[in-house]
Amino acid sequence: MKTVVVTSNPRADLKIVDRFATLGVATTHEASGRAPNLMKAYMRPVWPGASIAGTVVTALTQPGDNWMIHVAAEQCRAGDVLVVACTTDNTDGMFGDLLATSLKARGVRGLVIDAGVRDAAVLREMGFPVWSRAISARGTVKSTLGSINVPIVCAGVAVRPGDIVVADDDGVVVVPAADIAETLAAADKRQANEAGKREKLAAGVLGLDLYDMRPALEKAGLRYVEKLGDA
Amino acid sequence: MKTVVVTSNPRADLKIVDRFATLGVATTHEASGRAPNLMKAYMRPVWPGASIAGTVVTALTQPGDNWMIHVAAEQCRAGDVLVVACTTDNTDGMFGDLLATSLKARGVRGLVIDAGVRDAAVLREMGFPVWSRAISARGTVKSTLGSINVPIVCAGVAVRPGDIVVADDDGVVVVPAADIAETLAAADKRQANEAGKREKLAAGVLGLDLYDMRPALEKAGLRYVEKLGDA
Amino acid sequence: MKTVVVTSNPRADLKIVDRFATLGVATTHEASGRAPNLMKAYMRPVWPGASIAGTVVTALTQPGDNWMIHVAAEQCRAGDVLVVACTTDNTDGMFGDLLATSLKARGVRGLVIDAGVRDAAVLREMGFPVWSRAISARGTVKSTLGSINVPIVCAGVAVRPGDIVVADDDGVVVVPAADIAETLAAADKRQANEAGKREKLAAGVLGLDLYDMRPALEKAGLRYVEKLGDA
Amino acid sequence: MKTVVVTSNPRADLKIVDRFATLGVATTHEASGRAPNLMKAYMRPVWPGASIAGTVVTALTQPGDNWMIHVAAEQCRAGDVLVVACTTDNTDGMFGDLLATSLKARGVRGLVIDAGVRDAAVLREMGFPVWSRAISARGTVKSTLGSINVPIVCAGVAVRPGDIVVADDDGVVVVPAADIAETLAAADKRQANEAGKREKLAAGVLGLDLYDMRPALEKAGLRYVEKLGDA
Amino acid sequence: MKTVVVTSNPRADLKIVDRFATLGVATTHEASGRAPNLMKAYMRPVWPGASIAGTVVTALTQPGDNWMIHVAAEQCRAGDVLVVACTTDNTDGMFGDLLATSLKARGVRGLVIDAGVRDAAVLREMGFPVWSRAISARGTVKSTLGSINVPIVCAGVAVRPGDIVVADDDGVVVVPAADIAETLAAADKRQANEAGKREKLAAGVLGLDLYDMRPALEKAGLRYVEKLGDA
Amino acid sequence: MKTVVVTSNPRADLKIVDRFATLGVATTHEASGRAPNLMKAYMRPVWPGASIAGTVVTALTQPGDNWMIHVAAEQCRAGDVLVVACTTDNTDGMFGDLLATSLKARGVRGLVIDAGVRDAAVLREMGFPVWSRAISARGTVKSTLGSINVPIVCAGVAVRPGDIVVADDDGVVVVPAADIAETLAAADKRQANEAGKREKLAAGVLGLDLYDMRPALEKAGLRYVEKLGDA
């Protein structure tokens, strides 16, 4: 495995990044055409209520070893989100309040890590947003190299430095750098579209009618019967 | 598989349903004689603090496909709880704020779904109670039929339309329509019984004495020793 | 299996116990030299925010059977934490508000149980801290003996009566009775050490420099490149 | 929970049952229209190669307690398959070579159990087919009642005495008594249909052409491009 | 954590050890009174059919690091079984054909490891028995110390050097050094007892009668009814 | 999500591919410097003993929908291995004997699928090698598009058409097209290196000496003590 730190990672325009934070995970995912860009559902916020977006800085670590997170910190700057993968399934507490203090000092918006974190209560108090696979106080060593800003797979999703990552209570989604403009346009369109729908649904209009589903259901063969015996 | 919508599903008396909401899950489960009517422990509330009961409307869906939830909405009315099973293990986000808006407009009391939901933050703000297997923004299609108001198995429990479902922070329990009266009577008895116990336990009386366990423990062969070596 | 109740279990000095509550789980674990004393990450608080330490009273139970928890209550006194293991993986609701009332009346500080608990909402209202494998209303029987105050394995950790257990939002850690003094000394040292670090990290000093990691990283072969192609 | 033994459970015609053993699990499942009648994939054969069908006798047990399996044995006769559910998730070794000897002596064709079994090597030597959730030597008690020949949910599927259960290396499927004739007819039709297909596919005809999928794929919008950039 | 190699680990008498290999896991577990001495059911043989017993040599390793297994090899001798725990859940391939060759050369009878192993096909060809949590080719480093011949917890069971470990297709069980004689006596008694039972069960005698269960079942309240409606 | 079939996927030289089949998974993984190229350990062979390598053709499918596998078959040719990912976790039986017959007719060497397969017994008889997440007879629909020969993430590993995939009893590893030559050279070197080691280890030389580990262990602080109390 190449063990390198790539220092010239590209950044997305922060004005665009900020719009994704407003859109949130579900809308961004839908706007990407339900691409396979959504991390697995075991990735949960350490504390609820945060909604962030940022440019991806990646770190690839070894199990039980958080050395590369220290290396990654130097490559992060304001507007970034650090996305950490591990070479194997691991829940050790690779990240805690000291590293959070360091990242926060650099303007990093949050952490997404397919491993464990600790100091959960302090992270909540600090307001530093973290999405992780587990909460665990298990200590880690600093002895084996990994890589920074190489392509990784994190919680089932391929992630590259310079991509945009969006995270909220629904989970974590990644927008590849090449798809940012297209996804944003689709998201805007979708949001405009949904606003009116919500009012109609609140007024009692059924989705069956709002989305004109009845003909397709009938064509698919759906039958309405009064009792099960009638089926 | 029969793909039908049964339209004449029976309803329980809402005055009785409301009493189960007050009793809560643990008491209802005990009152049913610990019947195998408790959904698996992976069914968790999307937001804590809600306690509901309602008449069951069932939906059987396909993985990654929420078409039948739209069909189910039309069959729901005030006092119902929609209970959704899937033909296979699936965590996709089959339900979000738009469907919640629609169900809420119809007076539905909550959703129990053995799959994923999304828009977790909005569901909390709306106060619409949901118990699910997962939170996931994964989008779904609308292409394969299932059934509405047929008997299903949801999170390990057989559920039929017209049953009562009770859900709170402890999970989800189902009371078969035929057992409602008997269960309610047993629950009332149990609650009256527990009230006095709580006071005694708070005053320092041991369960060993309150429930007169000592003779049975002795008969079973329990020995008290000062040190382990004495055993 | 021996089924005994050992009545003369040793206790730790409560002044020392209280200091561990202040230190918390992560610091205590690190102070023990990252010994294998941390329970598995599936052990989660029923409600967040509690931070406790206490002397261990152990109970070994059978699946779906909470009889021995009633027996254990009598062996608990002020300053204790009851630690419950089961002979097999089990998530049934072995503990609820009545047992919590009883333990609270005796001054017990909390419960750590590798099984399920119920009455989650009431436990939160009572402020009785519980760490468990699951929340489940599944009822239990009282028919098979286990043991009290014997050595157990709970969530992957060997625990003995008289050990200190520390629990907070990060999980649960055990300090063997023989290691209490040494661990406490190491924890104090670590805390003093971390305080200054936090300020420096908040001021923008990198961990790479604060911990002088650069020479070791270079020696290990880490290379910095501008682009991935350069690697 | 009612704790009863129902003694007059109905049986399916063994000539029909035997035909399902020949059809196997996948064909039976498809012939039922992919009904939700397939047990979860964690149900695996203790030894590979067996393929059985039988009339269902049900047992509902408590965790860590195999008392009811002894009670069930008396209700079994030649051509039956014993299907065992547990009131909660449990992997204890509820069944071993002695019970297998007893069931075999009565002409029982196999065991399906949503719990653990032991004596795996002897079961293989005896040629007694078992599908289980786990292999575990964990011993069990005989102290709490369950029920025999009541409706159960086993590994996610509703099962009733008198249903037909089919099991092979692909898993376990249940045919409700009411659907036996219809399912068998559909299975025969499917098998006749598949035979010719296999030969054509072996000769190099693509499924795309054999099933005439191309028009539907085109209508759904599938595009063929030479390079990804062309998409 | 103390990182030491204890060199004077005690050994059990190999004549006694060999008798446990003949008894097997289930009988040994039962003979120990169903003590909590059975490893979790995820511990499976890499290849079926082996049945071994040996004196325990322990190793405690770090995730993704097999350095200590090399250290452990030197402490092993003929009649030993190496039992490896890891400080956290880890499935990396810590052990393969080279280490197996080394252990085999020293007369070691097998490996029990709560982590992953690789070269599964070669281990089978060599006839070197291994029980593990996973099969994985994931490579490991040699950089962080653990300990040899200290007390460990492996797959949920407390294990000490000098204990006897027994493993077969049913899993892995540990007999503490202090309990060897008592367990062996109980096992012999149990085996003698079971032999006659098997013949009777094969001849059609029911367990209900063989174990005289009917009075206890009746006392517990079991009712026999012809139809469910009669209950 | 783009739903396209890329038709001009590159192929690796089959002479080189065949050499990887001989090297096997563990050696290939090590030769790649333990890159994160090893699929998760839940990917298991449907039948043991096969060892294959092939050029990757990728398919991205929807849960419970095997339409794209039919589309993929047309893009496969002799020497290929079809690697199938799904947009979400799914164990449905997407592949069985008919599709295996079709792939075999085209000279495809095997299937790697992060979902379920069925007809396990027939696949074994046919000798068609399959690695999957599960065995399940659950039927699938053909209604939603995915893509063929786009980059995918399968069981945690990024895979592209034209990569080499190697699979045996140890699991599945992927060699990116760009790394083939380098990996092969490293593997050859490693194999030559290991041969001599095996003989020495079989002759009783310890890894500690063969790999000259003693100085590093001493430097890391490992201590040898006679008894634990001496530590």
GROMACS .gro file of C-alpha atoms in nm, chain F residues 3-228:
model
  226
 1158THR     CA    1  -2.799   0.385  -1.574
 1159VAL     CA    2  -2.572   0.277  -1.856
 1160VAL     CA    3  -2.407  -0.028  -2.001
 1161VAL     CA    4  -2.047   0.037  -2.094
 1162THR     CA    5  -1.961  -0.205  -2.372
 1163SER     CA    6  -1.591  -0.153  -2.433
 1164ASN     CA    7  -1.455  -0.264  -2.098
 1165PRO     CA    8  -1.084  -0.342  -2.104
 1166ARG     CA    9  -0.947  -0.691  -2.034
 1167ALA     CA   10  -0.631  -0.805  -1.863
 1168ASP     CA   11  -0.393  -1.047  -2.033
 1169LEU     CA   12  -0.528  -1.394  -1.944
 1170LYS     CA   13  -0.179  -1.538  -1.903
 1171ILE     CA   14  -0.123  -1.288  -1.626
 1172VAL     CA   15  -0.469  -1.344  -1.484
 1173ASP     CA   16  -0.401  -1.716  -1.459
 1174ARG     CA   17  -0.091  -1.658  -1.255
 1175PHE     CA   18  -0.295  -1.477  -0.992
 1176ALA     CA   19  -0.525  -1.780  -0.964
 1177THR     CA   20  -0.218  -1.981  -0.869
 1178LEU     CA   21  -0.094  -1.720  -0.622
 1179GLY     CA   22  -0.426  -1.708  -0.441
 1180VAL     CA   23  -0.588  -1.439  -0.230
 1181ALA     CA   24  -0.353  -1.410   0.068
 1182THR     CA   25  -0.037  -1.383  -0.141
 1183THR     CA   26  -0.196  -1.137  -0.384
 1184HIS     CA   27  -0.315  -0.920  -0.095
 1185GLU     CA   28   0.028  -0.919   0.069
 1186ALA     CA   29   0.195  -0.850  -0.266
 1187SER     CA   30  -0.019  -0.539  -0.300
 1188GLY     CA   31   0.135  -0.409   0.021
 1189ARG     CA   32  -0.182  -0.488   0.218
 1190ALA     CA   33  -0.371  -0.227   0.022
 1191PRO     CA   34  -0.739  -0.185   0.116
 1192ASN     CA   35  -0.829  -0.425  -0.167
 1193LEU     CA   36  -0.969  -0.719   0.029
 1194MET     CA   37  -1.346  -0.765   0.041
 1195LYS     CA   38  -1.511  -0.792   0.381
 1196ALA     CA   39  -1.491  -1.130   0.552
 1197TYR     CA   40  -1.866  -1.193   0.512
 1198MET     CA   41  -1.798  -1.278   0.147
 1199ARG     CA   42  -1.778  -1.659   0.153
 1200PRO     CA   43  -1.756  -1.926  -0.116
 1201VAL     CA   44  -2.083  -2.111  -0.176
 1202TRP     CA   45  -1.876  -2.428  -0.196
 1203PRO     CA   46  -1.516  -2.468  -0.076
 1204GLY     CA   47  -1.210  -2.551  -0.280
 1205ALA     CA   48  -1.236  -2.324  -0.583
 1206SER     CA   49  -0.954  -2.083  -0.660
 1207ILE     CA   50  -1.005  -1.846  -0.949
 1208ALA     CA   51  -0.888  -1.522  -1.107
 1209GLY     CA   52  -1.047  -1.324  -1.388
 1210THR     CA   53  -1.097  -0.986  -1.543
 1211VAL     CA   54  -1.367  -0.784  -1.373
 1212VAL     CA   55  -1.702  -0.705  -1.535
 1213THR     CA   56  -1.908  -0.498  -1.291
 1214ALA     CA   57  -2.281  -0.479  -1.230
 1215LEU     CA   58  -2.464  -0.240  -0.998
 1216THR     CA   59  -2.808  -0.366  -0.898
 1217GLN     CA   60  -3.106  -0.256  -0.688
 1218PRO     CA   61  -3.222  -0.452  -0.380
 1219GLY     CA   62  -3.439  -0.750  -0.466
 1220ASP     CA   63  -3.391  -0.693  -0.839
 1221ASN     CA   64  -3.164  -0.903  -1.061
 1222TRP     CA   65  -3.250  -0.747  -1.395
 1223MET     CA   66  -2.901  -0.607  -1.446
 1224ILE     CA   67  -2.737  -0.947  -1.403
 1225HIS     CA   68  -2.913  -1.057  -1.720
 1226VAL     CA   69  -2.785  -0.742  -1.888
 1227ALA     CA   70  -2.436  -0.808  -1.755
 1228ALA     CA   71  -2.423  -1.160  -1.896
 1229GLU     CA   72  -2.408  -1.023  -2.251
 1230GLN     CA   73  -2.104  -0.809  -2.160
 1231CYS     CA   74  -1.910  -1.107  -2.019
 1232ARG     CA   75  -1.672  -1.325  -2.214
 1233ALA     CA   76  -1.423  -1.603  -2.149
 1234GLY     CA   77  -1.183  -1.522  -1.867
 1235ASP     CA   78  -1.414  -1.274  -1.696
 1236VAL     CA   79  -1.548  -1.278  -1.342
 1237LEU     CA   80  -1.874  -1.094  -1.284
 1238VAL     CA   81  -1.862  -0.870  -0.975
 1239VAL     CA   82  -2.203  -0.755  -0.855
 1240ALA     CA   83  -2.273  -0.476  -0.605
 1241CYS     CA   84  -2.611  -0.360  -0.478
 1242THR     CA   85  -2.714  -0.005  -0.389
 1243THR     CA   86  -2.798  -0.120  -0.035
 1244ASP     CA   87  -2.744  -0.419   0.195
 1245ASN     CA   88  -2.950  -0.703   0.051
 1246THR     CA   89  -2.937  -1.082   0.079
 1247ASP     CA   90  -3.203  -1.180  -0.176
 1248GLY     CA   91  -3.125  -1.468  -0.411
 1249MET     CA   92  -3.030  -1.267  -0.720
 1250PHE     CA   93  -2.846  -1.550  -0.891
 1251GLY     CA   94  -2.914  -1.920  -0.939
 1252ASP     CA   95  -2.849  -2.217  -1.162
 1253LEU     CA   96  -3.000  -2.071  -1.480
 1254LEU     CA   97  -2.782  -1.760  -1.473
 1255ALA     CA   98  -2.484  -1.980  -1.380
 1256THR     CA   99  -2.555  -2.196  -1.684
 1257SER     CA  100  -2.560  -1.886  -1.900
 1258LEU     CA  101  -2.235  -1.743  -1.760
 1259LYS     CA  102  -2.062  -2.080  -1.780
 1260ALA     CA  103  -2.163  -2.108  -2.145
 1261ARG     CA  104  -1.981  -1.782  -2.208
 1262GLY     CA  105  -1.663  -1.894  -2.036
 1263VAL     CA  106  -1.711  -1.680  -1.727
 1264ARG     CA  107  -1.494  -1.809  -1.442
 1265GLY     CA  108  -1.712  -1.724  -1.148
 1266LEU     CA  109  -1.934  -1.475  -0.968
 1267VAL     CA  110  -1.861  -1.239  -0.679
 1268ILE     CA  111  -2.181  -1.084  -0.544
 1269ASP     CA  112  -2.251  -0.866  -0.242
 1270ALA     CA  113  -2.602  -1.011  -0.209
 1271GLY     CA  114  -2.758  -1.358  -0.195
 1272VAL     CA  115  -2.756  -1.652  -0.435
 1273ARG     CA  116  -2.965  -1.967  -0.455
 1274ASP     CA  117  -2.952  -2.319  -0.599
 1275ALA     CA  118  -2.642  -2.371  -0.384
 1276ALA     CA  119  -2.642  -2.748  -0.434
 1277VAL     CA  120  -2.662  -2.716  -0.812
 1278LEU     CA  121  -2.387  -2.453  -0.825
 1279ARG     CA  122  -2.164  -2.702  -0.640
 1280GLU     CA  123  -2.256  -2.984  -0.879
 1281MET     CA  124  -2.196  -2.760  -1.181
 1282GLY     CA  125  -1.862  -2.655  -1.037
 1283PHE     CA  126  -1.946  -2.290  -1.098
 1284PRO     CA  127  -1.759  -2.087  -0.832
 1285VAL     CA  128  -1.953  -1.820  -0.644
 1286TRP     CA  129  -1.861  -1.592  -0.353
 1287SER     CA  130  -2.157  -1.422  -0.189
 1288ARG     CA  131  -2.282  -1.246   0.123
 1289ALA     CA  132  -2.558  -1.501   0.177
 1290ILE     CA  133  -2.740  -1.803   0.044
 1291SER     CA  134  -3.110  -1.727   0.004
 1292ALA     CA  135  -3.389  -1.853  -0.216
 1293ARG     CA  136  -3.571  -1.519  -0.196
 1294GLY     CA  137  -3.700  -1.436  -0.544
 1295THR     CA  138  -3.624  -1.109  -0.717
 1296VAL     CA  139  -3.801  -0.880  -0.964
 1297LYS     CA  140  -3.679  -0.729  -1.289
 1298SER     CA  141  -3.802  -0.371  -1.280
 1299THR     CA  142  -3.536  -0.114  -1.194
 1300LEU     CA  143  -3.223  -0.029  -1.391
 1301GLY     CA  144  -2.868  -0.022  -1.262
 1302SER     CA  145  -2.542  -0.005  -1.454
 1303ILE     CA  146  -2.286  -0.235  -1.613
 1304ASN     CA  147  -1.912  -0.172  -1.622
 1305VAL     CA  148  -1.916   0.142  -1.410
 1306PRO     CA  149  -1.690   0.176  -1.103
 1307ILE     CA  150  -1.858   0.015  -0.801
 1308VAL     CA  151  -1.792  -0.053  -0.434
 1309CYS     CA  152  -1.839  -0.425  -0.362
 1310ALA     CA  153  -1.814  -0.556  -0.004
 1311GLY     CA  154  -1.606  -0.254   0.094
 1312VAL     CA  155  -1.366  -0.248  -0.202
 1313ALA     CA  156  -1.361  -0.009  -0.498
 1314VAL     CA  157  -1.373  -0.219  -0.818
 1315ARG     CA  158  -1.344  -0.111  -1.181
 1316PRO     CA  159  -1.398  -0.305  -1.501
 1317GLY     CA  160  -1.064  -0.433  -1.623
 1318ASP     CA  161  -0.927  -0.492  -1.273
 1319ILE     CA  162  -0.828  -0.847  -1.180
 1320VAL     CA  163  -1.026  -1.023  -0.910
 1321VAL     CA  164  -0.884  -1.327  -0.726
 1322ALA     CA  165  -1.101  -1.551  -0.507
 1323ASP     CA  166  -1.045  -1.866  -0.305
 1324ASP     CA  167  -1.136  -2.012   0.036
 1325ASP     CA  168  -0.976  -1.708   0.203
 1326GLY     CA  169  -1.210  -1.460   0.035
 1327VAL     CA  170  -1.187  -1.210  -0.251
 1328VAL     CA  171  -0.917  -0.957  -0.344
 1329VAL     CA  172  -0.902  -0.700  -0.624
 1330VAL     CA  173  -0.593  -0.586  -0.814
 1331PRO     CA  174  -0.646  -0.251  -0.988
 1332ALA     CA  175  -0.552  -0.262  -1.356
 1333ALA     CA  176  -0.275  -0.008  -1.301
 1334ASP     CA  177  -0.109  -0.218  -1.029
 1335ILE     CA  178  -0.109  -0.558  -1.199
 1336ALA     CA  179   0.254  -0.573  -1.306
 1337GLU     CA  180   0.388  -0.436  -0.979
 1338THR     CA  181   0.172  -0.671  -0.772
 1339LEU     CA  182   0.271  -0.975  -0.974
 1340ALA     CA  183   0.639  -0.898  -0.934
 1341ALA     CA  184   0.599  -0.855  -0.559
 1342ALA     CA  185   0.400  -1.178  -0.535
 1343ASP     CA  186   0.661  -1.379  -0.718
 1344LYS     CA  187   0.925  -1.242  -0.487
 1345ARG     CA  188   0.717  -1.319  -0.182
 1346GLN     CA  189   0.648  -1.677  -0.287
 1347ALA     CA  190   1.014  -1.750  -0.349
 1348ASN     CA  191   1.083  -1.601  -0.009
 1349GLU     CA  192   0.821  -1.805   0.174
 1350ALA     CA  193   0.921  -2.143   0.035
 1351GLY     CA  194   1.245  -2.160   0.225
 1352LYS     CA  195   1.079  -2.029   0.538
 1353ARG     CA  196   0.824  -2.306   0.547
 1354GLU     CA  197   1.096  -2.570   0.554
 1355LYS     CA  198   1.284  -2.397   0.832
 1356LEU     CA  199   0.969  -2.352   1.040
 1357ALA     CA  200   0.878  -2.717   0.985
 1358ALA     CA  201   1.225  -2.805   1.111
 1359GLY     CA  202   1.157  -2.620   1.434
 1360VAL     CA  203   1.320  -2.283   1.372
 1361LEU     CA  204   1.109  -2.018   1.543
 1362GLY     CA  205   0.969  -1.716   1.360
 1363LEU     CA  206   1.132  -1.511   1.635
 1364ASP     CA  207   1.469  -1.621   1.498
 1365LEU     CA  208   1.382  -1.665   1.132
 1366TYR     CA  209   1.258  -1.307   1.109
 1367ASP     CA  210   1.510  -1.177   1.367
 1368MET     CA  211   1.236  -1.032   1.587
 1369ARG     CA  212   1.410  -1.051   1.923
 1370PRO     CA  213   1.595  -0.718   1.912
 1371ALA     CA  214   1.281  -0.526   1.813
 1372LEU     CA  215   1.073  -0.698   2.082
 1373GLU     CA  216   1.333  -0.612   2.341
 1374LYS     CA  217   1.350  -0.254   2.222
 1375ALA     CA  218   0.970  -0.230   2.242
 1376GLY     CA  219   1.001  -0.328   2.608
 1377LEU     CA  220   0.889  -0.691   2.615
 1378ARG     CA  221   0.989  -0.860   2.939
 1379TYR     CA  222   1.011  -1.231   3.013
 1380VAL     CA  223   0.916  -1.330   3.369
 1381GLU     CA  224   0.881  -1.665   3.531
 1382LYS     CA  225   0.557  -1.591   3.712
 1383LEU     CA  226   0.294  -1.323   3.664
   0.00000   0.00000   0.00000
